[in-house]
């Protein structure tokens, strides 16, 4: 083989291996992208101004699942307030004895979906439900829990308001019992004072350092305070400060609506309140 033919042969080999490497890179890239799309599709969030991933027709039964930790998930439902579409967050805590639910989805139909998905996804029975105040985005599904004889716990003020508003009957044990054991986990409830509503409570998960702020806490992208019909705008900042000083080691903070984050959500809520009070 002369020098030129040898060089051509080498060129050919290196060109084909270059193509091979390019094909390999493309395949890896494509599968990573595919994988990424699969992960994010389950945890897409919806802020009021974004287009809805679920069409109007299945809105009333759609539910999203967002994993915070292996044992703690957000159940996210959708509802309308003031002509705008909002998402509402509740929690599902998985223990070795069963699941605990914090707040029901926004409608009864979404609560039916919650029941079936807790069965299918997690193979758990529901131990009890905690409701964090007497509004429909927290309590609409309470009658369905009652039909299944699942205990529903609240404070006595929430129980009183719920009865007046026709949200069903709750057992007001949370005034006396603020720490609830649930299998290998536990929940603590705390009433920080009048904020979004007179009866708003927060839920602390000591094992995972997750704080469910409910409607007392706004998401970082919230530009206003949402439904303030029953709010006490002067007391609300103090209530959030009490939560901040009680749970300074919270790693995750879940608001009633919008995306979860860290303790900044509490500081952001105080900022919104201070600017709305001036
Ligand atoms: Zn509310």
Coordinates of N, CA and C and ligand atoms in Angstrom, one line a residue, residues 133-138 196-197 215 227 257, ligand 1:
X133 N -58.4 25.7 57.0 CA -59.4 26.7 57.4 C -60.6 26.5 56.6
X134 N -61.7 27.2 56.9 CA -63.0 26.9 56.4 C -63.3 27.6 55.1
X135 N -62.6 27.3 54.0 CA -62.9 27.8 52.7 C -63.0 26.6 51.7
X136 N -63.6 26.8 50.6 CA -63.9 25.7 49.7 C -62.7 25.1 49.1
X137 N -61.6 25.9 48.9 CA -60.4 25.3 48.3 C -59.6 24.4 49.3
X138 N -60.1 24.3 50.5 CA -59.5 23.5 51.6 C -60.5 22.3 52.0
X196 N -54.9 35.4 56.6 CA -55.8 35.2 55.4 C -57.3 35.0 55.9
X197 N -57.4 34.3 57.0 CA -58.7 34.1 57.6 C -58.5 34.0 59.1
X215 N -53.0 29.0 53.0 CA -53.3 30.4 52.5 C -52.8 31.5 53.3
X227 N -57.6 36.3 47.9 CA -58.9 36.5 48.5 C -58.6 37.1 49.9
X257 N -51.5 28.3 47.3 CA -51.6 28.4 45.8 C -50.2 28.7 45.3
Ligands
LIG1 ZN1 -59.0 30.6 52.1

